[in-house]
Amino acid sequence: MAVLEIRKYPDEVLKKKALPLETINGETQRLIDDMVETMYAAPGIGLAAPQVGVSKRIIVIDVSSREEQMPLIVLINPEIEEAGGFVDSEEGCLSIPEFYSSVRRAERVVVKGLDREGKPVRIEACDLLARALQHEIDHLDGVLFVDRLSTIKREFFKKRYLKRTVSATAGVSAGGKI
Ligand code: NI
């Protein structure tokens, strides 16, 4: 396994709509293993393939904390089947270091996709896991969490971030970077 380079905003690959996988082979599984290692090394709680420069629909998530151990989730071609409620919470992203902002997301989601072996899976999630799933699936559609901010907040982000003075606004996210 290898730790891959994480692409940072405004890298073009982060804006592209990723392609679904038609076959899952050893190469796919090696990529997944590298993504998992890269996520843990960052450290982050989620990673999408475009964040390592691969425009394919694969995400990995592990929202474990010191208090609670959670399973590693690997999803190929994930799709949100159902979404309900909404909640505002602070978010960060491994591709946008040192910037955090509150984003509105569905409170709970049902997501279907394929696991590392290509077997169909269905995940019912709420709280942080639901947020991470939505954040990572957004990455597959070329959408970053800053795209979901109000126009004023987004303009503020762009000005500050591109001048690399964003650390002045940085906070510590309880949820970790996804
Ligand atoms: Ni992200």
Coordinates of N, CA, C and O and ligand atoms in Angstrom, one line a residue:
M1 N 0.9 -1.2 0.0 CA 0.0 0.0 0.0 C 0.9 1.2 0.0 O 2.0 1.2 0.4
A2 N 0.3 2.3 -0.5 CA 1.1 3.5 -0.6 C 0.2 4.7 -0.2 O -1.0 4.7 -0.4
V3 N 0.9 5.7 0.4 CA 0.2 7.0 0.6 C 0.3 7.9 -0.6 O 1.4 8.1 -1.1
L4 N -0.8 8.3 -1.1 CA -0.9 9.0 -2.4 C -0.9 10.5 -2.1 O -1.3 10.9 -1.0
E5 N -0.6 11.3 -3.1 CA -0.6 12.8 -2.9 C -2.1 13.2 -3.0 O -2.9 12.8 -3.8
I6 N -2.5 14.0 -2.0 CA -3.9 14.5 -2.0 C -3.9 15.9 -2.8 O -3.2 16.8 -2.5
R7 N -4.8 15.9 -3.8 CA -4.9 17.1 -4.6 C -5.6 18.2 -3.8 O -6.6 17.9 -3.1
K8 N -5.2 19.4 -4.0 CA -5.7 20.5 -3.2 C -6.5 21.5 -4.1 O -6.1 21.7 -5.3
Y9 N -7.5 22.1 -3.6 CA -8.2 23.2 -4.3 C -7.2 24.2 -4.7 O -6.3 24.5 -3.9
P10 N -7.2 24.8 -5.9 CA -8.2 24.6 -6.9 C -7.9 23.6 -8.0 O -8.2 23.9 -9.2
D11 N -7.3 22.5 -7.7 CA -6.9 21.5 -8.7 C -8.2 21.1 -9.6 O -9.2 20.9 -9.0
E12 N -8.0 21.1 -10.9 CA -9.1 20.8 -11.8 C -9.8 19.5 -11.6 O -11.0 19.4 -11.9
V13 N -9.0 18.5 -11.2 CA -9.6 17.1 -11.1 C -10.7 17.2 -10.0 O -11.7 16.4 -10.1
L14 N -10.7 18.1 -9.1 CA -11.7 18.2 -8.0 C -13.0 18.7 -8.6 O -14.0 18.6 -7.9
K15 N -13.0 19.3 -9.7 CA -14.2 19.9 -10.3 C -14.9 19.0 -11.3 O -16.0 19.3 -11.8
K16 N -14.2 17.9 -11.7 CA -14.7 17.0 -12.7 C -15.7 16.0 -12.1 O -15.6 15.5 -11.0
K17 N -16.7 15.6 -13.0 CA -17.6 14.6 -12.6 C -16.9 13.2 -12.8 O -16.5 13.0 -13.9
A18 N -16.8 12.4 -11.8 CA -16.1 11.2 -11.9 C -16.9 10.1 -12.6 O -18.1 10.1 -12.5
L19 N -16.2 9.2 -13.3 CA -16.9 8.1 -14.0 C -17.2 6.9 -13.2 O -16.4 6.5 -12.4
P20 N -18.4 6.3 -13.4 CA -18.6 5.0 -12.7 C -17.7 3.9 -13.1 O -17.2 3.9 -14.3
L21 N -17.5 2.9 -12.2 CA -16.6 1.8 -12.6 C -17.5 0.7 -13.2 O -18.6 0.5 -12.8
E22 N -17.0 0.2 -14.3 CA -17.8 -0.9 -15.0 C -17.2 -2.3 -14.6 O -18.0 -3.2 -14.5
T23 N -16.0 -2.3 -14.3 CA -15.4 -3.6 -13.7 C -14.6 -3.3 -12.5 O -14.0 -2.2 -12.4
I24 N -14.6 -4.3 -11.6 CA -13.7 -4.1 -10.4 C -12.7 -5.2 -10.4 O -13.0 -6.4 -10.5
N25 N -11.4 -4.8 -10.5 CA -10.4 -5.8 -10.6 C -9.3 -5.5 -9.6 O -9.4 -4.6 -8.7
G26 N -8.1 -6.2 -9.7 CA -7.0 -6.0 -8.8 C -6.5 -4.6 -8.7 O -6.2 -4.1 -7.7
E27 N -6.6 -3.9 -9.9 CA -6.1 -2.5 -10.0 C -7.0 -1.6 -9.1 O -6.6 -0.7 -8.4
T28 N -8.3 -1.9 -9.2 CA -9.3 -1.1 -8.4 C -9.0 -1.3 -7.0 O -9.1 -0.4 -6.2
Q29 N -8.8 -2.6 -6.6 CA -8.6 -2.9 -5.2 C -7.3 -2.3 -4.6 O -7.3 -1.9 -3.5
R30 N -6.3 -2.2 -5.5 CA -5.0 -1.6 -5.1 C -5.3 -0.1 -4.8 O -4.8 0.5 -3.9
L31 N -6.0 0.5 -5.7 CA -6.3 1.9 -5.6 C -7.1 2.2 -4.3 O -6.8 3.1 -3.5
I32 N -8.1 1.3 -4.0 CA -8.9 1.4 -2.8 C -8.0 1.3 -1.5 O -8.0 2.1 -0.6
D33 N -7.1 0.3 -1.5 CA -6.1 0.1 -0.4 C -5.3 1.4 -0.2 O -5.0 1.8 0.9
D34 N -4.8 1.9 -1.3 CA -4.0 3.1 -1.2 C -4.8 4.3 -0.7 O -4.3 5.1 0.0
M35 N -6.0 4.4 -1.1 CA -6.9 5.5 -0.7 C -7.1 5.4 0.9 O -7.1 6.4 1.6
V36 N -7.3 4.1 1.3 CA -7.5 3.9 2.8 C -6.3 4.3 3.5 O -6.3 5.1 4.5
E37 N -5.1 3.9 3.0 CA -3.9 4.3 3.7 C -3.7 5.8 3.7 O -3.2 6.4 4.7
T38 N -4.0 6.4 2.6 CA -3.9 7.9 2.4 C -4.8 8.6 3.4 O -4.4 9.6 4.0
M39 N -6.0 8.1 3.5 CA -7.0 8.7 4.5 C -6.5 8.6 5.9 O -6.5 9.6 6.6
Y40 N -6.0 7.4 6.3 CA -5.5 7.3 7.7 C -4.3 8.1 7.9 O -4.1 8.6 9.0
A41 N -3.4 8.2 6.9 CA -2.1 8.9 7.1 C -2.4 10.4 7.2 O -1.6 11.1 7.9
A42 N -3.5 10.9 6.6 CA -3.7 12.4 6.5 C -3.6 13.1 7.9 O -2.9 14.1 8.0
P43 N -4.4 12.8 8.9 CA -5.5 11.8 9.0 C -6.8 12.5 8.6 O -7.0 13.7 8.8
G44 N -7.7 11.7 8.0 CA -9.0 12.2 7.6 C -10.0 11.1 7.9 O -9.6 10.0 8.2
I45 N -11.3 11.5 7.8 CA -12.3 10.5 8.1 C -13.0 10.0 6.8 O -14.0 9.3 6.8
G46 N -12.6 10.6 5.7 CA -13.1 10.2 4.4 C -12.3 10.6 3.2 O -11.5 11.6 3.4
L47 N -12.3 9.9 2.1 CA -11.6 10.3 0.9 C -12.3 9.8 -0.3 O -12.8 8.7 -0.3
A48 N -12.3 10.6 -1.3 CA -12.9 10.2 -2.6 C -11.7 10.1 -3.7 O -10.8 10.9 -3.6
A49 N -11.9 9.2 -4.6 CA -10.8 9.0 -5.6 C -10.3 10.2 -6.3 O -9.1 10.4 -6.5
P50 N -11.2 11.2 -6.7 CA -10.7 12.4 -7.3 C -9.7 13.2 -6.5 O -8.9 13.9 -7.0
Q51 N -9.8 13.0 -5.2 CA -8.8 13.7 -4.3 C -7.4 13.1 -4.4 O -6.5 13.8 -3.9
V52 N -7.3 11.9 -5.0 CA -5.9 11.4 -5.3 C -5.7 11.4 -6.8 O -4.9 10.7 -7.3
G53 N -6.5 12.3 -7.5 CA -6.2 12.5 -8.9 C -6.9 11.4 -9.8 O -6.6 11.4 -11.0
V54 N -7.7 10.6 -9.3 CA -8.4 9.5 -10.1 C -9.8 9.8 -10.2 O -10.6 9.8 -9.2
S55 N -10.3 10.1 -11.4 CA -11.7 10.6 -11.6 C -12.6 9.4 -11.8 O -13.2 9.2 -12.8
K56 N -12.7 8.6 -10.7 CA -13.6 7.4 -10.7 C -14.4 7.4 -9.4 O -14.0 8.0 -8.4
R57 N -15.6 6.7 -9.5 CA -16.6 6.9 -8.4 C -16.3 5.8 -7.3 O -16.9 4.8 -7.2
I58 N -15.3 6.2 -6.5 CA -14.9 5.4 -5.3 C -14.7 6.3 -4.1 O -14.1 7.3 -4.2
I59 N -15.3 5.9 -3.0 CA -15.1 6.6 -1.7 C -14.7 5.7 -0.6 O -15.1 4.5 -0.6
V60 N -13.9 6.2 0.4 CA -13.6 5.4 1.6 C -13.9 6.3 2.8 O -13.7 7.5 2.7
I61 N -14.5 5.7 3.8 CA -14.9 6.5 5.0 C -14.6 5.7 6.3 O -14.8 4.5 6.3
D62 N -14.0 6.3 7.3 CA -14.0 5.7 8.6 C -14.1 6.9 9.7 O -13.2 7.7 9.8
V63 N -15.3 6.9 10.3 CA -15.6 8.0 11.2 C -15.3 7.6 12.7 O -15.9 8.2 13.6
S64 N -14.5 6.5 12.8 CA -14.1 6.1 14.2 C -13.5 7.3 15.0 O -12.8 8.1 14.4
S65 N -13.8 7.3 16.3 CA -13.2 8.3 17.1 C -12.5 7.6 18.3 O -12.6 6.3 18.4
R66 N -11.9 8.3 19.2 CA -11.3 7.6 20.4 C -12.3 6.9 21.2 O -12.1 5.9 21.8
E67 N -13.5 7.5 21.2 CA -14.6 7.0 22.0 C -15.3 5.8 21.4 O -15.8 4.9 22.0
E68 N -15.4 5.8 20.0 CA -16.2 4.8 19.3 C -15.5 4.3 18.1 O -15.1 5.0 17.2
Q69 N -15.4 2.9 18.0 CA -14.8 2.3 16.8 C -15.9 2.1 15.8 O -17.0 1.5 16.1
M70 N -15.7 2.5 14.6 CA -16.7 2.3 13.5 C -16.1 1.5 12.4 O -14.8 1.5 12.2
P71 N -16.9 0.8 11.6 CA -16.3 0.0 10.5 C -15.7 0.9 9.4 O -16.3 2.0 9.1
L72 N -14.7 0.4 8.7 CA -14.2 1.1 7.5 C -15.3 0.9 6.4 O -15.7 -0.3 6.2
I73 N -15.6 1.9 5.7 CA -16.6 1.8 4.6 C -15.9 2.1 3.3 O -15.2 3.1 3.1
V74 N -16.1 1.1 2.3 CA -15.6 1.3 1.0 C -16.8 1.2 0.1 O -17.6 0.3 0.1
L75 N -17.0 2.2 -0.8 CA -18.1 2.2 -1.7 C -17.7 2.6 -3.1 O -17.0 3.6 -3.3
I76 N -18.1 1.7 -4.0 CA -17.9 1.9 -5.4 C -19.2 2.3 -6.1 O -20.3 1.7 -5.7
N77 N -19.2 3.3 -6.9 CA -20.5 3.8 -7.6 C -21.6 4.1 -6.5 O -22.7 3.6 -6.7
P78 N -21.3 4.8 -5.5 CA -22.3 5.1 -4.5 C -23.4 6.0 -5.0 O -23.1 6.9 -5.8
E79 N -24.6 5.8 -4.5 CA -25.8 6.6 -4.9 C -26.6 6.9 -3.6 O -26.9 5.9 -2.9
I80 N -27.1 8.1 -3.5 CA -28.0 8.4 -2.4 C -29.4 8.0 -2.8 O -29.9 8.5 -3.8
E81 N -30.0 7.1 -2.0 CA -31.3 6.5 -2.4 C -32.4 7.3 -1.7 O -33.5 7.5 -2.2
E82 N -32.1 7.6 -0.4 CA -33.1 8.4 0.4 C -32.3 9.4 1.2 O -31.2 9.1 1.6
A83 N -33.0 10.5 1.5 CA -32.4 11.5 2.4 C -33.5 12.2 3.2 O -34.6 12.4 2.6
G84 N -33.2 12.5 4.4 CA -34.3 13.1 5.2 C -33.7 14.0 6.3 O -32.6 13.9 6.7
G85 N -34.5 15.0 6.6 CA -34.1 16.0 7.7 C -33.0 16.9 7.2 O -32.5 16.8 6.1
F86 N -32.6 17.8 8.0 CA -31.4 18.6 7.7 C -30.7 19.0 9.0 O -31.4 19.1 10.1
V87 N -29.4 19.2 8.9 CA -28.6 19.7 10.1 C -27.5 20.5 9.6 O -26.9 20.2 8.5
D88 N -27.2 21.6 10.3 CA -26.0 22.4 10.0 C -24.9 22.0 10.9 O -25.1 21.9 12.1
S89 N -23.7 21.8 10.4 CA -22.5 21.4 11.2 C -21.3 21.8 10.5 O -21.2 21.9 9.3
E90 N -20.2 22.0 11.3 CA -19.0 22.4 10.7 C -18.3 21.3 9.9 O -18.3 20.1 10.4
E91 N -17.7 21.7 8.8 CA -17.1 20.7 7.9 C -15.7 21.2 7.5 O -15.5 22.4 7.4
G92 N -14.8 20.2 7.2 CA -13.5 20.5 6.6 C -13.3 19.5 5.5 O -14.1 18.6 5.3
C93 N -12.2 19.7 4.8 CA -11.9 18.8 3.7 C -10.4 18.7 3.5 O -9.7 19.7 3.6
L94 N -9.9 17.4 3.2 CA -8.5 17.2 3.1 C -7.9 18.0 1.9 O -6.7 18.3 1.8
S95 N -8.8 18.3 0.9 CA -8.4 19.1 -0.3 C -8.4 20.6 -0.1 O -8.0 21.3 -1.0
I96 N -8.9 21.0 1.1 CA -9.0 22.5 1.4 C -8.4 22.6 2.8 O -9.2 22.9 3.8
P97 N -7.1 22.5 3.0 CA -6.5 22.5 4.4 C -6.8 23.8 5.1 O -6.8 24.9 4.5
E98 N -7.1 23.7 6.4 CA -7.2 24.8 7.3 C -8.4 25.7 7.0 O -8.4 26.9 7.4
F99 N -9.4 25.2 6.3 CA -10.6 26.0 6.2 C -11.8 25.1 6.7 O -12.0 24.0 6.2
Y100 N -12.6 25.7 7.5 CA -13.8 25.0 8.1 C -15.0 25.9 8.0 O -14.8 27.1 8.2
S101 N -16.1 25.4 7.7 CA -17.3 26.2 7.7 C -18.5 25.3 7.9 O -18.5 24.1 7.6
S102 N -19.6 25.9 8.4 CA -20.8 25.2 8.6 C -21.6 24.9 7.3 O -21.7 25.8 6.5
V103 N -22.0 23.7 7.1 CA -22.7 23.3 5.9 C -24.0 22.6 6.3 O -24.0 21.8 7.2
R104 N -25.0 22.9 5.5 CA -26.3 22.2 5.8 C -26.3 20.9 4.9 O -26.1 20.9 3.7
R105 N -26.6 19.8 5.6 CA -26.7 18.5 5.0 C -27.9 17.8 5.5 O -28.5 18.1 6.5
A106 N -28.4 16.7 4.7 CA -29.4 15.9 5.2 C -28.9 15.2 6.5 O -27.8 14.9 6.6
E107 N -29.9 15.0 7.4 CA -29.6 14.4 8.7 C -29.3 12.9 8.6 O -28.5 12.3 9.3
R108 N -30.1 12.3 7.7 CA -29.9 10.9 7.5 C -30.1 10.5 6.0 O -30.8 11.2 5.3
V109 N -29.3 9.5 5.6 CA -29.3 9.1 4.2 C -29.3 7.5 4.2 O -28.8 6.9 5.1
V110 N -29.8 7.1 3.1 CA -29.6 5.7 2.7 C -28.8 5.7 1.4 O -29.2 6.4 0.4
V111 N -27.7 5.0 1.4 CA -26.8 5.0 0.3 C -26.6 3.6 -0.2 O -26.4 2.6 0.6
K112 N -26.6 3.4 -1.5 CA -26.3 2.0 -2.0 C -25.1 2.1 -3.0 O -24.8 3.2 -3.5
G113 N -24.4 1.0 -3.1 CA -23.2 1.0 -3.9 C -22.7 -0.4 -3.9 O -23.4 -1.4 -3.5
L114 N -21.4 -0.6 -4.3 CA -20.8 -1.8 -4.3 C -19.6 -1.8 -3.3 O -19.0 -0.7 -3.2
D115 N -19.3 -2.9 -2.7 CA -18.1 -2.9 -1.8 C -16.9 -3.2 -2.5 O -16.9 -3.3 -3.8
R116 N -15.8 -3.4 -1.8 CA -14.4 -3.6 -2.4 C -14.4 -4.8 -3.4 O -13.6 -4.9 -4.3
E117 N -15.3 -5.8 -3.1 CA -15.3 -7.0 -3.9 C -16.4 -6.9 -5.0 O -16.6 -7.9 -5.8
G118 N -17.1 -5.8 -5.0 CA -18.2 -5.7 -6.1 C -19.5 -6.2 -5.6 O -20.4 -6.3 -6.4
K119 N -19.7 -6.5 -4.4 CA -20.9 -7.0 -3.8 C -21.8 -5.8 -3.5 O -21.4 -4.8 -2.9
P120 N -23.1 -5.9 -3.8 CA -24.0 -4.7 -3.5 C -24.2 -4.5 -2.0 O -24.3 -5.5 -1.3
V121 N -24.1 -3.3 -1.6 CA -24.3 -2.9 -0.2 C -25.3 -1.7 -0.1 O -25.4 -0.9 -1.0
R122 N -25.9 -1.7 1.1 CA -26.8 -0.6 1.3 C -26.6 -0.1 2.7 O -26.5 -0.9 3.7
I123 N -26.3 1.2 2.9 CA -26.0 1.7 4.2 C -27.0 2.7 4.7 O -27.3 3.7 3.9
E124 N -27.5 2.6 5.9 CA -28.4 3.6 6.5 C -27.5 4.3 7.5 O -26.9 3.7 8.3
A125 N -27.5 5.6 7.3 CA -26.6 6.4 8.2 C -27.2 7.7 8.7 O -28.1 8.2 8.0
C126 N -26.8 8.1 9.9 CA -27.2 9.4 10.4 C -25.9 10.1 10.9 O -24.8 9.5 10.9
D127 N -26.1 11.3 11.4 CA -25.1 12.1 12.1 C -23.8 12.2 11.2 O -23.9 12.4 10.0
L128 N -22.6 12.0 11.8 CA -21.4 12.3 11.1 C -21.2 11.3 9.9 O -20.7 11.8 8.9
L129 N -21.6 10.1 10.0 CA -21.5 9.2 8.9 C -22.3 9.6 7.7 O -21.9 9.6 6.5
A130 N -23.6 10.1 8.0 CA -24.4 10.6 6.9 C -23.8 11.8 6.2 O -23.8 12.0 5.0
R131 N -23.2 12.7 7.0 CA -22.5 13.9 6.5 C -21.3 13.5 5.7 O -21.1 14.0 4.6
A132 N -20.5 12.5 6.1 CA -19.3 12.1 5.4 C -19.7 11.5 4.1 O -19.1 11.7 3.0
L133 N -20.8 10.7 4.1 CA -21.2 10.1 2.8 C -21.6 11.1 1.8 O -21.2 11.1 0.6
Q134 N -22.4 12.1 2.3 CA -22.8 13.2 1.3 C -21.6 14.0 0.8 O -21.5 14.4 -0.3
H135 N -20.7 14.3 1.7 CA -19.5 15.1 1.4 C -18.7 14.3 0.3 O -18.2 14.9 -0.7
E136 N -18.5 13.0 0.5 CA -17.7 12.2 -0.4 C -18.4 12.0 -1.8 O -17.7 12.1 -2.8
I137 N -19.7 11.8 -1.7 CA -20.4 11.6 -3.0 C -20.4 13.0 -3.8 O -20.3 13.0 -5.0
D138 N -20.5 14.1 -3.0 CA -20.3 15.4 -3.7 C -19.0 15.4 -4.5 O -18.9 15.9 -5.6
H139 N -17.9 14.9 -3.8 CA -16.6 15.0 -4.5 C -16.7 14.3 -5.9 O -16.0 14.7 -6.8
L140 N -17.5 13.2 -5.9 CA -17.6 12.4 -7.2 C -18.3 13.2 -8.3 O -18.2 12.9 -9.5
D141 N -19.1 14.2 -7.8 CA -19.8 15.1 -8.8 C -19.1 16.4 -9.0 O -19.6 17.3 -9.6
G142 N -17.8 16.5 -8.5 CA -17.0 17.7 -8.7 C -17.5 18.8 -7.8 O -17.2 20.0 -8.1
V143 N -18.2 18.5 -6.7 CA -18.7 19.5 -5.8 C -17.9 19.5 -4.5 O -17.7 18.4 -3.9
L144 N -17.4 20.7 -4.1 CA -16.7 20.8 -2.8 C -17.6 21.4 -1.8 O -18.6 22.1 -2.1
F145 N -17.3 21.2 -0.5 CA -18.2 21.8 0.5 C -18.3 23.3 0.4 O -19.3 23.9 0.8
V146 N -17.2 24.0 -0.1 CA -17.3 25.4 -0.2 C -18.3 25.9 -1.3 O -18.8 27.0 -1.3
D147 N -18.6 24.9 -2.2 CA -19.6 25.2 -3.2 C -21.0 25.3 -2.6 O -21.9 25.8 -3.3
R148 N -21.1 24.7 -1.4 CA -22.5 24.7 -0.8 C -22.6 25.9 0.2 O -23.6 25.9 0.9
L149 N -21.6 26.7 0.3 CA -21.7 27.9 1.2 C -22.5 29.0 0.5 O -22.7 29.0 -0.7
S150 N -23.0 30.0 1.3 CA -23.7 31.1 0.7 C -22.7 31.9 -0.2 O -21.5 31.7 0.0
T151 N -23.2 32.6 -1.1 CA -22.3 33.4 -2.1 C -21.3 34.2 -1.3 O -20.1 34.3 -1.6
I152 N -21.8 34.9 -0.3 CA -20.9 35.8 0.5 C -19.8 35.0 1.2 O -18.6 35.4 1.1
K153 N -20.2 33.9 1.8 CA -19.1 33.1 2.5 C -18.2 32.5 1.5 O -17.0 32.4 1.8
R154 N -18.7 32.1 0.3 CA -17.8 31.5 -0.7 C -16.8 32.5 -1.3 O -15.6 32.2 -1.5
E155 N -17.3 33.7 -1.5 CA -16.4 34.8 -2.0 C -15.3 35.1 -1.0 O -14.1 35.3 -1.3
F156 N -15.7 35.1 0.3 CA -14.8 35.3 1.4 C -13.7 34.2 1.4 O -12.5 34.5 1.4
F157 N -14.2 33.0 1.3 CA -13.3 31.9 1.2 C -12.3 32.0 0.1 O -11.0 31.9 0.3
K158 N -12.8 32.3 -1.1 CA -11.9 32.3 -2.3 C -10.8 33.4 -2.2 O -9.6 33.2 -2.4
K159 N -11.2 34.6 -1.7 CA -10.3 35.7 -1.5 C -9.2 35.3 -0.5 O -8.0 35.4 -0.8
R160 N -9.7 34.8 0.6 CA -8.7 34.5 1.7 C -7.9 33.3 1.3 O -6.7 33.3 1.6
Y161 N -8.5 32.3 0.8 CA -7.8 31.0 0.6 C -6.7 31.2 -0.5 O -5.6 30.7 -0.3
L162 N -7.1 31.8 -1.6 CA -6.1 32.0 -2.7 C -5.0 32.9 -2.3 O -3.9 32.9 -2.9
K163 N -5.2 33.7 -1.3 CA -4.1 34.6 -0.8 C -3.3 33.9 0.3 O -2.4 34.4 0.9
R164 N -3.8 32.6 0.6 CA -3.1 31.8 1.6 C -3.1 32.5 3.0 O -2.1 32.4 3.8
T165 N -4.1 33.3 3.3 CA -4.2 33.9 4.6 C -5.4 33.3 5.4 O -5.8 33.8 6.4
V166 N -5.8 32.1 4.8 CA -7.0 31.5 5.4 C -6.7 31.0 6.8 O -7.7 30.9 7.6
S167 N -5.5 30.8 7.2 CA -5.2 30.3 8.6 C -5.8 31.3 9.6 O -6.1 30.9 10.7
A168 N -5.9 32.5 9.2 CA -6.5 33.5 10.2 C -7.9 33.2 10.5 O -8.4 33.6 11.6
T169 N -8.6 32.4 9.6 CA -10.0 32.1 9.9 C -10.1 30.6 10.3 O -11.2 30.1 10.5
A170 N -9.0 29.9 10.4 CA -9.1 28.5 10.7 C -9.6 28.2 12.0 O -9.4 28.9 13.0
G171 N -10.4 27.1 12.1 CA -10.9 26.7 13.4 C -10.5 25.2 13.6 O -9.9 24.6 12.7
V172 N -10.9 24.6 14.6 CA -10.7 23.2 14.8 C -12.0 22.5 14.6 O -13.0 22.8 15.4
S173 N -12.1 21.6 13.7 CA -13.4 20.9 13.5 C -13.5 19.7 14.3 O -12.5 18.9 14.4
A174 N -14.6 19.5 15.0 CA -14.7 18.4 15.9 C -14.9 17.1 15.1 O -14.5 16.0 15.5
G175 N -15.4 17.3 13.9 CA -15.7 16.1 13.1 C -14.6 15.6 12.2 O -14.6 14.5 11.8
G176 N -13.5 16.3 12.1 CA -12.4 15.9 11.3 C -12.6 16.3 9.8 O -13.6 16.8 9.4
K177 N -11.5 16.0 9.1 CA -11.5 16.4 7.6 C -12.1 15.2 6.8 O -11.7 14.1 7.0
I178 N -12.9 15.6 5.9 CA -13.5 14.6 5.0 C -13.3 15.0 3.5 O -13.8 14.5 2.7
Ligands
NI1 NI -13.4 16.5 1.1

